[in-house]
Amino acid sequence: MTYLKGVGPQRAQALAAELSIRSFGDLLEHYPFRYIDRSMLYTPGQALPGPAEIQIQGQLSQVQSQGVGAKKRLTAQLVGPDGHIDLVWFKGIRWVEKSLQVGVQYVAFGRVTEFSGRKNMAHPELETLASFQQSPAQGLYPVYSTTEKLSSMGLHSRGLSKLVQALISDLPSQGQDWLPDALWRGAGWPTHLDALREMHFPKSPERLAAARARLAFEEIFLDQLVFAYKRRSYSAHRGGLVFSAVGSRFLAFYEEHLPFELTGAQKRVLKEIRKDTASGMHMNRLIQGDVGSGKTMVAFMALLMALDNGYQGCLMAPTEILAQQHFASLSEFAAALNVRIALLTGSVKASERKPILKDLASGELHLLVGTHALLEDPVQFKNLGLAIIDEQHRFGVAQRAKLRAKNDPAPHILVMTATPIPRTLAMSLYGDLDLSVIDELPPGRQAIQTVHRTDHNRLKVWGFLKEEIARGRQVYIVYPLIEESQKMDYKDLMDGYESICRDFPRPQYEISIVHGRMKAEDKAWEMGRFVRGETHLMVATTVIEVGVNVPNASVMVIENAERFGLSQLHQLRGRVGRGAEQSYCILMTGDKLSDDGKVRIETMVRSSDGFEIADVDLQLRGPGDVMGTRQSGMLDYKVANLGQDQKLIEWAREKARAIVESDPGLHSPEHAGLRLRFTDYARNKMAWGVIA
Ligand code: ADP
Ligand code: MG
C-alpha cells in the first residue's frame, strides 16, 4: 500500500490492521456500502434534520471553542442566503480549528440534527467548494466503512475515496478480462476494470447496477465452477455404480406392503433417484422436504433399489434419538421383505457391535442405520451402494466425503434436509449436489393452528394444555437454550420446569425433561418415556428440534419465541401435526417485541410453508446467519447477495457446468484467462477445505 500516493508506512499499517487492506486489490475491493446523490447540494435553509447524510454549501464563520476539559467543543457556522447551520466538533478540536478558513465557501457533509431549536451537524466532513468542484466524482458519491482510528488519520470515508480515486486513475484503461466473452456477451455489463470504476464512482444508478451484476456474477461463477468440478470428480475415476434393475424387493414392497399411497412429489423424487442411479453417473442429490413430507419413505425405497441390485445401504442421522426412530420405521417397513437391518450408535456396546461389523463386512447385513458412529474406520461394508444422510445441515462436507470413501467406486449419496433452503442458497452451499424437492404433504394432514400469546394469557394457555392432555394428547414446552452453556438460559429452563411441575402436579401429570446438560443415556431415557406415551408433557430445549416423531403430541408451546430464528421455529412446530388430530403451536413472548421479532412471529402465525418462511428468514438475517456459515467464511461474498441475485446464481451454475463438460482442462484459447484466475481461486479455497 505504501506505493500509493498519500499512503505512508503509518497509514499502510493502520489500513492493514483495521480493514485488512494490504494491497491495491484489497483497496479496490473495499466497495462503498452505500452512495449519496452528489448532485444535490443544499443551502443551509433547505437542509432538514433527518437520517440521511446530505451536502450543504455555505460560508464558514464564527469559529469558536467553548467549555473546558471533557466538555470542550468547537463550533462554527455555515451561512447561506437563506439561513445558517451550526457545525460542532467534540474531538480533534485543535487539529480541526487550525484547518478551518473563515470566510471561505465550504461544502459540509453529514447528518443534520436539531438541538434546542437550532439545526446542527456534528463532525461534518468539510471540503472547500473549490476542491469539491474539482473533484471528478459526479452523480453518486461513495460512502465507505471505516474505523475511528483510520478516521483520526484522515482516512474517513472521504479520505478513503481519495485513495481509491488515486489508485483508479492509475489503472490502465483497458485490461484483460478473465471472464470468457461468451459468458457475458449481450448482458450489457461493463468490462471488469470499468465495473471496478463504476462501483466506486458510478455515473448513474443504472451503470452501478450493471457493474454490480458483473462483479457479483464473477464471484458466484468461481464458486459454481468449484462445485462443477467437484461434481465431476465424484464419478471421474470409475464412473457411478449402476443399479440396472428395479427388483423384487422394491416391487414387492410397492405392490403389497406400502402402508399408504405415495404423494406425487414422493413419486417424482423416487423417479429422479432411479434415473440417477441407473445412469452410470454418480448420484449426489439433495432432497429438501418440509417436516412431515415423508422423506423417510423415499429414503427406504431408494435403499431397496440398492439392495435389489446386490448392494448394501446405510442411513445416517445426526442424533441418537433420530437414529433410533429411523431404525424403528425402517425395521417396520422391512419386516416382510427379508431385509436384515441393524442400528449402530455411540451407545451400542462393544459386544453387540462386533457381530454387526462382522455381518456388515460379509454382506449378510443389508442396511445399517446410525449416527456418525457409521463414519468410524472399523465400519466396513462389503459393497455399500447408497449412503443417505438425514438432516444435512448438522453434518459437514467432510462427513459426506467420509461416507463416499466407504466404497470404491463411491456409493451414491442422498442428502435429506427438512430445513427448506431457498433454492439460491441451496445452490450456493450445495452446488455440487442436484436438487430434489418434496413440495407436497401427505393428504389429510390438518394445518397446525399457530397463535401468539403473551405471559398475561398463561393461565388460559395452561388450561388449554390440560384440556388437550385430558383428551389423551401430549404436549411439548420448549425453552430457548441458544448456547447450551449460557447460565441464564439454563436458569430460565429450570425455573420454568419447576413452575410447570407445580401447575401440572403428579400423579395426574407426568413430565419429561430433556436438555443439553444431561448425559446422552438420560436424555434417551426421558425421550423414550415421552415417545411411549408414559409422560404427558415434554419440557425441553431445542435438542428435540430435529426429526423426532411422536404422532400423539398435538401441542407445541414455545417459550420466549421471539428469541428463536424463523427456521428454528418452523422446525420446532414441525414436531406436532404428525397424527390425525388437530395440532397447535403456541408462541409465547413478552409484551415488547423488536421489529424483527414481530415479523418472525407474524410470519409463523400466517404461514406454514417452509420455503416462504425460509425466504423471510434469509431477508431478515442474511445467508451467513441462516446457515450458520458466517464463521466459516462461506457465502462471504463482497458484492453478490444471495437473497437478490437468484438469476445470476442459476445462470452461473448453468454456465459453470457447461464449461466443465465441454472443456474440463480449460485449454481452449478463450478460457486462458479463466484458467489462470480459477487456478488461483481454487488454490485459496482449498486452504479452507471446501474442496473435499
Ligand atoms: P419427514 O419428511 O419429516 O422425515 P416422515 O418421513 O417422518 O417425514 O413422515 C411423516 C409421517 O407421514 C410419517 O408418519 C409417515 O409414515 C407419513 N407419511 C409419509 N408419506 C406418506 C404418504 N404418502 N401418505 C400418508 N402418510 C405418509
Ligand atoms: Mg425425517
XYZ file of C-alpha atoms and ligand atoms in Angstrom:
720
model
C 0.000 0.000 0.000
C 2.918 2.375 0.578
C 3.373 2.568 -3.187
C 0.159 4.548 -3.365
C 0.372 8.319 -3.222
C -0.919 9.553 0.124
C -0.090 6.358 1.989
C 2.937 6.281 4.246
C 4.074 3.439 6.480
C 1.756 4.553 9.308
C -1.396 4.687 7.222
C -0.458 1.450 5.482
C -0.110 -0.294 8.792
C -3.413 1.081 10.050
C -5.230 0.076 6.857
C -3.949 -3.459 7.214
C -4.771 -3.694 10.907
C -8.193 -2.059 10.800
C -9.670 -3.090 7.454
C -7.343 -5.868 6.258
C -6.426 -3.700 3.284
C -2.908 -4.795 2.352
C -2.790 -4.496 -1.403
C -4.196 -2.418 -4.220
C -6.572 -5.263 -4.909
C -7.855 -5.191 -1.336
C -8.448 -1.466 -1.598
C -10.309 -1.849 -4.879
C -12.483 -4.493 -3.280
C -13.281 -2.282 -0.325
C -16.512 -1.292 -2.017
C -18.691 1.555 -0.790
C -21.515 0.290 1.386
C -23.794 2.967 0.069
C -23.908 6.017 -2.162
C -25.125 9.532 -1.783
C -26.522 11.549 -4.579
C -23.767 14.075 -5.027
C -25.722 16.127 -7.482
C -27.829 17.510 -4.618
C -26.223 20.482 -2.890
C -28.417 22.081 -0.244
C -28.384 25.573 1.188
C -28.455 25.820 4.986
C -32.088 26.906 4.825
C -33.144 23.905 2.736
C -31.316 21.366 4.868
C -33.722 19.476 7.105
C -32.989 17.205 10.063
C -33.188 13.553 9.097
C -31.357 10.267 8.924
C -29.771 10.809 5.517
C -26.340 12.322 5.123
C -26.507 15.354 2.888
C -24.256 18.058 1.446
C -24.687 21.683 2.406
C -22.913 24.647 0.893
C -22.192 27.862 2.796
C -19.650 30.373 4.005
C -17.737 29.481 7.132
C -17.977 31.953 10.029
C -17.919 32.317 13.816
C -15.373 29.643 14.672
C -15.236 29.394 18.487
C -14.007 26.923 21.029
C -16.143 26.643 24.148
C -16.045 24.885 27.507
C -13.115 23.215 29.200
C -11.824 19.684 29.737
C -14.156 16.929 28.668
C -16.877 19.457 27.801
C -14.691 21.334 25.417
C -16.072 21.721 21.948
C -15.564 23.671 18.774
C -18.422 25.388 16.976
C -18.721 27.227 13.689
C -21.454 28.344 11.372
C -22.107 27.676 7.743
C -24.002 30.654 6.380
C -26.083 30.753 3.216
C -28.549 33.173 1.617
C -31.497 31.614 3.442
C -30.140 30.865 6.901
C -27.358 29.106 8.713
C -26.478 25.836 10.337
C -24.202 25.132 13.326
C -21.220 22.873 12.913
C -19.913 21.143 16.065
C -16.801 19.144 16.940
C -16.124 17.355 20.204
C -12.900 15.658 19.245
C -9.737 16.565 17.406
C -10.550 20.191 18.126
C -7.091 21.602 17.880
C -6.433 19.976 14.543
C -9.793 20.985 13.066
C -9.544 24.544 14.329
C -6.225 25.016 12.580
C -7.561 23.783 9.256
C -10.698 25.966 9.117
C -10.584 29.040 6.889
C -13.134 31.648 7.952
C -14.917 33.447 5.093
C -14.349 30.646 2.606
C -17.154 28.747 0.850
C -17.343 25.152 2.078
C -19.352 22.045 1.434
C -20.253 20.242 4.662
C -21.259 16.626 4.521
C -23.122 14.837 7.296
C -26.386 14.308 9.098
C -28.475 17.273 10.242
C -29.998 17.132 13.701
C -31.986 19.645 15.703
C -30.772 20.750 19.088
C -32.799 23.246 21.166
C -34.408 24.637 18.055
C -31.160 25.028 16.114
C -30.062 22.941 13.200
C -26.625 21.486 13.565
C -24.235 18.973 12.096
C -21.746 17.153 14.318
C -18.338 16.228 12.960
C -19.105 17.109 9.359
C -16.722 16.177 6.612
C -15.640 19.523 5.223
C -14.251 20.353 1.844
C -13.769 23.737 0.279
C -16.204 24.457 -2.537
C -13.266 24.908 -4.903
C -11.918 21.434 -4.170
C -15.415 19.987 -4.281
C -15.970 21.367 -7.753
C -12.689 19.952 -8.994
C -13.454 16.504 -7.720
C -14.060 14.152 -10.620
C -16.825 12.317 -8.810
C -20.208 13.097 -10.261
C -23.550 11.547 -9.711
C -23.381 9.094 -6.844
C -20.904 9.690 -4.102
C -19.417 6.638 -2.402
C -19.604 6.066 1.342
C -17.029 3.658 2.739
C -16.978 1.882 6.034
C -14.024 2.899 8.132
C -12.969 2.992 11.772
C -12.361 5.632 14.451
C -8.650 5.114 14.238
C -8.480 5.465 10.468
C -10.770 8.499 10.572
C -8.425 10.180 13.010
C -5.640 9.681 10.451
C -7.713 11.376 7.757
C -8.930 8.079 6.327
C -12.593 8.699 6.905
C -14.952 7.814 4.093
C -13.871 10.816 2.089
C -10.191 10.089 2.681
C -10.583 6.512 1.544
C -12.428 7.702 -1.500
C -9.447 9.874 -2.402
C -7.090 6.903 -2.122
C -9.339 4.818 -4.337
C -9.538 7.709 -6.752
C -5.752 7.915 -6.944
C -5.490 4.195 -7.499
C -8.185 4.093 -10.142
C -6.669 6.930 -12.132
C -3.504 4.816 -12.355
C -5.290 1.770 -13.725
C -4.840 1.051 -17.415
C -7.893 1.971 -19.414
C -8.093 -1.489 -20.943
C -7.385 -4.717 -19.119
C -7.630 -8.434 -19.621
C -10.996 -9.873 -18.726
C -10.753 -13.353 -17.285
C -14.450 -13.990 -17.716
C -14.827 -15.580 -21.159
C -16.577 -13.240 -23.588
C -19.179 -15.812 -24.488
C -20.446 -15.839 -20.913
C -21.404 -12.219 -20.719
C -21.943 -11.167 -24.306
C -25.275 -9.423 -24.506
C -25.587 -8.913 -20.761
C -24.894 -5.200 -21.057
C -22.152 -5.335 -18.459
C -19.033 -3.172 -18.347
C -15.587 -4.793 -18.527
C -14.031 -5.869 -15.247
C -11.972 -2.705 -14.920
C -14.853 -0.446 -15.816
C -17.022 -2.300 -13.353
C -14.493 -1.581 -10.606
C -14.511 2.102 -11.528
C -18.289 2.238 -11.565
C -18.548 0.528 -8.200
C -16.579 3.339 -6.610
C -17.644 6.301 -8.699
C -20.819 5.390 -10.537
C -22.002 7.712 -13.246
C -25.613 6.698 -12.747
C -27.669 4.187 -10.775
C -28.142 2.131 -13.952
C -24.427 1.843 -14.581
C -23.864 0.993 -10.943
C -26.377 -1.822 -11.225
C -24.656 -3.235 -14.308
C -21.240 -3.042 -12.631
C -22.579 -4.719 -9.537
C -24.149 -7.505 -11.577
C -20.891 -8.233 -13.336
C -18.805 -8.378 -10.183
C -21.440 -10.440 -8.396
C -21.532 -12.865 -11.294
C -17.752 -13.212 -11.188
C -17.848 -14.112 -7.505
C -20.679 -16.582 -7.867
C -19.296 -18.098 -11.020
C -15.969 -19.037 -9.442
C -17.764 -20.889 -6.652
C -20.072 -22.620 -9.086
C -17.046 -23.685 -11.076
C -15.567 -25.267 -7.934
C -18.850 -27.112 -7.443
C -18.989 -28.206 -11.056
C -15.508 -29.720 -10.785
C -16.352 -31.446 -7.522
C -19.455 -32.888 -9.049
C -17.465 -34.158 -11.997
C -14.745 -35.620 -9.799
C -17.149 -37.924 -7.973
C -17.564 -40.124 -10.973
C -14.393 -39.241 -12.829
C -12.316 -42.277 -11.846
C -14.584 -45.253 -12.068
C -17.991 -43.942 -13.019
C -21.011 -44.409 -10.800
C -22.464 -47.679 -9.618
C -25.249 -48.806 -11.890
C -28.492 -50.006 -10.342
C -29.776 -51.542 -13.524
C -32.879 -53.297 -12.234
C -35.942 -52.330 -10.282
C -36.015 -55.604 -8.428
C -38.130 -57.913 -6.387
C -37.940 -56.196 -3.029
C -38.833 -52.802 -4.387
C -41.731 -54.171 -6.386
C -42.984 -56.428 -3.592
C -42.947 -53.517 -1.213
C -44.551 -51.132 -3.660
C -47.310 -53.517 -4.643
C -48.058 -55.331 -1.397
C -46.713 -53.572 1.674
C -46.817 -49.839 1.081
C -48.898 -48.546 4.014
C -50.252 -45.588 2.037
C -50.406 -44.159 -1.458
C -47.231 -42.189 -2.229
C -47.711 -38.498 -2.871
C -46.975 -37.172 -6.334
C -43.876 -35.451 -5.011
C -42.566 -38.631 -3.408
C -43.047 -40.487 -6.689
C -41.320 -37.766 -8.665
C -38.287 -37.755 -6.366
C -38.064 -41.552 -6.473
C -38.037 -41.340 -10.263
C -35.203 -38.816 -10.119
C -33.235 -41.159 -7.883
C -33.978 -44.086 -10.146
C -32.766 -42.147 -13.151
C -29.525 -41.069 -11.439
C -28.647 -44.495 -10.108
C -29.302 -46.243 -13.402
C -27.351 -43.746 -15.465
C -23.758 -44.702 -14.730
C -23.244 -41.257 -13.215
C -22.523 -40.865 -9.568
C -25.596 -39.609 -7.710
C -25.200 -36.670 -5.368
C -28.662 -35.484 -4.622
C -30.134 -33.201 -2.011
C -33.753 -33.867 -1.113
C -35.452 -30.950 0.507
C -38.779 -31.698 2.025
C -40.660 -29.833 4.669
C -41.158 -31.542 8.012
C -43.701 -34.328 7.641
C -43.426 -34.519 3.863
C -42.460 -38.186 4.062
C -38.738 -38.260 3.401
C -38.241 -41.460 5.370
C -40.337 -43.469 2.945
C -38.427 -42.080 -0.014
C -35.172 -42.987 1.731
C -36.360 -46.509 2.404
C -37.494 -47.143 -1.145
C -34.233 -45.755 -2.512
C -32.386 -48.163 -0.230
C -34.465 -51.011 -1.652
C -33.190 -50.090 -5.115
C -29.638 -50.571 -3.859
C -30.494 -53.871 -2.168
C -32.221 -55.186 -5.263
C -29.008 -54.678 -7.184
C -26.884 -56.558 -4.703
C -25.607 -53.571 -2.749
C -25.836 -52.546 0.881
C -27.232 -49.243 2.124
C -26.883 -47.011 5.137
C -28.785 -44.141 6.705
C -27.037 -41.670 8.983
C -28.886 -39.332 11.369
C -27.477 -36.515 13.497
C -28.705 -37.720 16.893
C -29.129 -40.973 18.707
C -32.863 -40.442 19.160
C -33.369 -39.847 15.474
C -31.281 -42.829 14.515
C -33.416 -44.973 16.789
C -36.590 -43.632 15.231
C -35.323 -44.242 11.734
C -34.294 -47.720 12.736
C -37.772 -48.387 14.108
C -39.537 -47.075 10.961
C -37.238 -48.863 8.549
C -37.457 -52.123 10.511
C -41.214 -51.928 10.335
C -41.221 -51.259 6.582
C -38.652 -54.005 6.034
C -40.388 -56.629 8.152
C -41.987 -58.553 5.306
C -39.088 -58.223 2.885
C -36.376 -60.453 4.234
C -34.091 -57.469 4.734
C -31.519 -57.575 7.507
C -31.081 -54.262 9.245
C -29.100 -53.082 12.272
C -28.608 -49.978 14.393
C -25.164 -48.614 15.191
C -24.704 -45.635 17.505
C -22.152 -44.495 20.027
C -24.018 -46.224 22.803
C -24.056 -49.678 21.186
C -21.837 -51.857 23.382
C -18.677 -53.425 22.048
C -20.126 -56.904 22.442
C -23.110 -56.002 20.255
C -21.007 -54.044 17.857
C -18.786 -56.958 16.916
C -21.381 -59.133 15.182
C -22.808 -56.082 13.416
C -19.433 -55.175 11.969
C -18.760 -58.766 11.009
C -22.062 -59.175 9.179
C -21.606 -55.815 7.558
C -18.235 -56.823 6.142
C -19.507 -60.170 4.942
C -22.562 -58.652 3.311
C -25.068 -60.557 5.424
C -26.326 -57.276 6.839
C -28.179 -55.263 4.218
C -28.968 -51.997 5.895
C -27.192 -50.075 8.611
C -28.864 -47.169 10.408
C -26.947 -44.997 12.837
C -25.312 -41.802 13.937
C -21.881 -40.512 12.962
C -20.638 -43.781 14.507
C -21.119 -45.039 10.943
C -18.188 -42.944 9.844
C -15.650 -44.668 12.069
C -12.950 -46.684 10.391
C -13.873 -50.158 11.696
C -17.243 -49.794 9.985
C -16.509 -51.580 6.705
C -19.151 -52.560 4.222
C -18.890 -55.377 1.749
C -20.336 -53.230 -1.014
C -22.012 -50.026 0.029
C -24.165 -48.810 -2.846
C -26.182 -45.983 -1.332
C -25.474 -43.744 1.656
C -28.246 -41.498 2.921
C -27.658 -38.609 5.271
C -30.663 -37.212 7.084
C -30.774 -33.603 8.241
C -27.738 -32.493 6.318
C -27.222 -29.164 7.970
C -25.847 -30.855 11.048
C -23.204 -32.639 9.048
C -20.384 -31.052 7.165
C -18.869 -31.660 3.810
C -16.169 -33.739 5.468
C -18.658 -36.329 6.660
C -20.073 -36.694 3.196
C -16.573 -37.335 1.908
C -16.010 -39.993 4.565
C -19.132 -41.849 3.576
C -18.115 -41.627 -0.023
C -14.819 -43.291 0.847
C -16.588 -46.308 2.337
C -16.734 -47.977 -1.032
C -14.825 -47.961 -4.297
C -16.418 -46.923 -6.579
C -18.039 -44.449 -4.226
C -21.629 -45.141 -3.146
C -24.416 -42.950 -4.398
C -25.142 -40.169 -1.943
C -28.541 -38.879 -0.947
C -28.774 -35.996 1.466
C -32.100 -35.169 3.079
C -32.915 -31.953 4.835
C -36.036 -30.683 6.488
C -34.709 -27.162 6.559
C -36.118 -25.722 3.418
C -33.430 -23.565 1.964
C -34.265 -21.057 -0.710
C -33.133 -22.530 -3.992
C -30.379 -19.980 -4.494
C -28.921 -20.657 -1.117
C -29.029 -24.377 -1.723
C -27.219 -23.907 -5.000
C -24.575 -21.781 -3.339
C -23.984 -24.128 -0.434
C -24.542 -27.469 -2.075
C -23.768 -26.513 -5.635
C -22.201 -29.910 -6.262
C -25.498 -31.609 -5.456
C -28.535 -31.943 -7.655
C -31.720 -30.744 -6.052
C -34.986 -32.554 -5.493
C -37.886 -31.052 -3.652
C -40.765 -32.849 -1.945
C -43.166 -29.958 -2.118
C -46.334 -31.752 -1.160
C -47.566 -33.046 2.168
C -49.389 -36.382 2.501
C -53.130 -35.872 2.149
C -55.410 -35.442 5.127
C -52.908 -33.505 7.187
C -54.606 -30.735 9.101
C -52.827 -27.417 9.153
C -51.282 -26.678 12.532
C -53.066 -23.794 14.200
C -50.472 -21.265 15.274
C -51.203 -18.483 17.748
C -49.253 -15.791 19.536
C -49.791 -15.381 23.288
C -48.101 -13.310 25.977
C -47.489 -14.025 29.638
C -50.845 -12.415 30.524
C -52.549 -15.333 28.803
C -50.546 -18.001 30.578
C -53.373 -19.262 32.793
C -55.588 -19.751 29.783
C -52.802 -21.460 27.870
C -52.189 -23.868 30.757
C -55.941 -24.534 30.909
C -55.877 -25.403 27.221
C -52.968 -27.788 27.706
C -54.903 -29.563 30.454
C -57.879 -29.984 28.147
C -55.697 -31.486 25.434
C -53.995 -33.823 27.896
C -57.423 -34.873 29.193
C -58.223 -35.880 25.616
C -55.214 -38.140 25.583
C -52.818 -35.816 23.801
C -49.226 -34.935 24.688
C -47.557 -31.536 24.858
C -44.103 -30.093 24.194
C -42.919 -26.995 26.043
C -39.679 -25.680 24.577
C -37.258 -23.157 26.029
C -34.536 -21.378 24.137
C -31.152 -22.593 25.139
C -29.388 -20.972 22.307
C -25.986 -21.645 23.776
C -26.258 -24.693 25.944
C -23.636 -23.147 28.171
C -25.468 -19.932 28.930
C -26.311 -19.837 32.597
C -29.296 -17.517 32.210
C -30.995 -19.723 29.667
C -30.399 -22.751 31.795
C -31.917 -20.998 34.777
C -34.961 -19.996 32.712
C -35.454 -23.585 31.762
C -35.148 -24.910 35.301
C -37.416 -22.175 36.704
C -39.924 -22.965 34.007
C -39.680 -26.663 34.733
C -40.298 -26.126 38.439
C -43.349 -23.981 37.890
C -44.706 -26.460 35.340
C -44.236 -29.232 37.926
C -46.301 -27.139 40.358
C -49.035 -26.365 37.839
C -49.181 -29.910 36.489
C -48.824 -31.974 39.670
C -48.200 -35.686 39.830
C -49.643 -38.226 39.776
C -52.197 -36.737 37.422
C -49.458 -35.405 35.140
C -46.120 -36.960 34.300
C -43.401 -34.717 32.929
C -40.246 -35.448 30.922
C -37.335 -33.067 30.698
C -34.539 -33.078 28.137
C -31.687 -30.607 27.829
C -28.144 -30.447 26.607
C -26.502 -30.765 30.006
C -27.912 -34.228 30.532
C -25.997 -37.381 29.715
C -26.940 -38.958 26.421
C -28.439 -42.019 28.100
C -30.566 -39.895 30.452
C -31.811 -37.891 27.517
C -32.681 -41.034 25.618
C -34.472 -42.444 28.665
C -36.591 -39.311 29.172
C -37.316 -39.085 25.469
C -38.268 -42.736 25.430
C -40.849 -42.220 28.164
C -42.466 -39.462 26.146
C -42.362 -41.417 22.886
C -44.084 -44.363 24.594
C -46.776 -42.047 25.959
C -45.779 -42.514 29.587
C -45.395 -38.784 30.164
C -47.831 -36.026 29.226
C -45.502 -33.095 28.929
C -42.055 -32.808 27.494
C -40.132 -29.801 28.777
C -37.111 -29.379 26.579
C -34.588 -27.230 24.860
C -34.031 -27.293 21.173
C -32.379 -30.714 21.396
C -35.736 -32.058 20.269
C -35.676 -29.797 17.254
C -34.804 -32.263 14.582
C -36.819 -35.128 13.231
C -38.401 -36.581 16.363
C -41.712 -38.234 15.580
C -44.388 -38.529 18.277
C -47.690 -38.500 16.385
C -49.715 -38.278 19.593
C -48.151 -34.950 20.570
C -50.554 -32.250 19.461
C -49.402 -29.056 21.158
C -46.086 -27.253 20.878
C -45.592 -24.362 23.304
C -42.510 -22.263 22.535
C -41.378 -20.022 25.373
C -39.589 -16.761 24.564
C -40.414 -17.476 20.973
C -39.008 -14.112 19.924
C -35.531 -15.413 20.663
C -35.684 -18.192 18.102
C -34.823 -17.813 14.462
C -37.597 -18.421 11.967
C -36.212 -21.650 10.610
C -35.848 -22.986 14.105
C -39.424 -22.046 14.983
C -40.605 -23.815 11.881
C -38.577 -26.909 12.748
C -39.969 -26.953 16.256
C -43.516 -26.531 15.062
C -42.983 -29.492 12.756
C -42.774 -31.767 15.811
C -46.561 -31.620 16.098
C -49.224 -32.180 13.477
C -47.888 -35.632 12.714
C -51.042 -37.536 13.567
C -54.656 -37.214 12.533
C -55.534 -34.802 15.383
C -55.809 -31.059 15.066
C -52.494 -29.704 16.361
C -51.490 -26.380 17.827
C -48.397 -24.255 18.118
C -48.439 -21.559 20.805
C -45.770 -18.890 20.561
C -45.226 -17.284 23.966
C -43.474 -13.916 24.126
C -43.141 -10.934 26.401
C -45.124 -7.763 25.682
C -42.342 -5.928 23.929
C -41.047 -7.233 20.637
C -38.345 -5.895 18.375
C -39.325 -5.176 14.777
C -37.602 -8.348 13.624
C -39.262 -10.306 16.399
C -42.656 -9.037 15.278
C -42.038 -10.041 11.675
C -40.933 -13.501 12.751
C -43.948 -14.136 14.959
C -46.351 -12.750 12.349
C -44.767 -14.885 9.656
C -45.151 -18.013 11.764
C -48.781 -17.280 12.544
C -49.567 -16.559 8.908
C -47.614 -19.204 7.016
C -46.956 -22.896 7.255
C -44.934 -23.002 4.054
C -41.343 -23.822 4.942
C -39.951 -22.257 1.803
C -41.795 -18.992 2.336
C -40.565 -18.923 5.926
C -37.017 -19.630 4.831
C -37.209 -16.747 2.394
C -38.323 -14.306 5.072
C -35.544 -15.631 7.304
C -32.999 -15.036 4.569
C -34.210 -11.467 4.122
C -34.084 -10.785 7.857
C -30.782 -12.368 8.738
C -28.747 -12.870 5.614
C -27.368 -16.184 4.434
C -24.439 -16.485 6.804
C -26.608 -16.473 9.892
C -29.358 -18.584 8.418
C -26.986 -21.375 7.555
C -24.613 -20.865 10.448
C -21.793 -20.409 7.977
C -20.803 -16.890 8.938
C -17.813 -18.091 10.942
C -16.549 -20.359 8.224
C -16.245 -17.596 5.672
C -18.518 -19.411 3.268
C -21.032 -17.345 1.370
C -18.994 -14.367 2.341
C -19.489 -12.558 -0.915
C -18.372 -8.976 -1.278
C -20.856 -7.995 -3.943
C -23.259 -10.857 -4.541
C -26.402 -11.037 -2.458
C -27.941 -14.472 -2.268
C -31.333 -13.073 -1.431
C -31.439 -10.945 -4.566
C -29.172 -12.488 -7.144
C -31.191 -15.597 -7.897
C -30.984 -15.209 -11.664
C -27.233 -14.715 -11.576
C -26.793 -17.834 -9.465
C -28.880 -20.022 -11.757
C -27.055 -18.639 -14.729
C -23.600 -19.071 -13.206
C -24.366 -22.667 -12.272
C -25.562 -23.494 -15.766
C -22.546 -21.893 -17.417
C -20.071 -23.456 -14.990
C -21.442 -26.941 -15.599
C -21.400 -26.394 -19.356
C -17.777 -25.255 -19.362
C -16.610 -28.134 -17.174
C -18.319 -30.531 -19.523
C -17.109 -29.052 -22.788
C -13.597 -28.010 -21.795
C -12.666 -29.580 -18.447
C -8.992 -28.674 -18.775
C -9.813 -25.072 -19.723
C -7.378 -25.469 -22.599
C -9.248 -23.607 -25.313
C -7.849 -20.152 -26.041
C -10.978 -18.317 -24.909
C -10.600 -19.949 -21.482
C -6.961 -18.946 -20.973
C -7.764 -16.038 -18.665
C -10.304 -18.072 -16.772
C -7.781 -20.869 -16.315
C -5.318 -18.541 -14.588
C -7.923 -16.879 -12.407
C -9.568 -20.135 -11.422
C -6.337 -21.938 -10.573
C -5.543 -19.156 -8.193
C -9.023 -19.117 -6.720
C -9.294 -22.864 -6.239
C -5.936 -22.933 -4.511
C -7.159 -20.371 -1.979
C -10.390 -22.230 -1.478
C -8.556 -25.482 -0.817
C -6.898 -23.775 2.091
C -10.174 -23.611 3.942
C -11.192 -27.051 2.926
C -14.197 -26.560 0.725
C -12.904 -28.996 -1.824
C -13.456 -32.364 -0.238
P -40.146 -36.153 7.296
O -40.128 -35.742 5.871
O -40.332 -35.011 8.216
O -38.978 -37.028 7.661
P -41.610 -38.545 7.801
O -40.905 -39.368 6.794
O -41.264 -38.747 9.229
O -41.467 -37.023 7.444
O -43.168 -38.735 7.563
C -44.090 -38.136 8.410
C -45.300 -39.029 8.581
O -46.042 -39.095 7.378
C -44.925 -40.438 8.934
O -45.799 -40.870 9.947
C -45.128 -41.189 7.636
O -45.463 -42.543 7.850
C -46.277 -40.450 7.000
N -46.302 -40.500 5.533
C -45.251 -40.431 4.701
N -45.641 -40.475 3.407
C -46.983 -40.568 3.424
C -47.993 -40.661 2.391
N -47.674 -40.647 1.104
N -49.268 -40.742 2.793
C -49.600 -40.751 4.084
N -48.714 -40.683 5.091
C -47.416 -40.581 4.777
Mg -37.425 -37.085 8.991
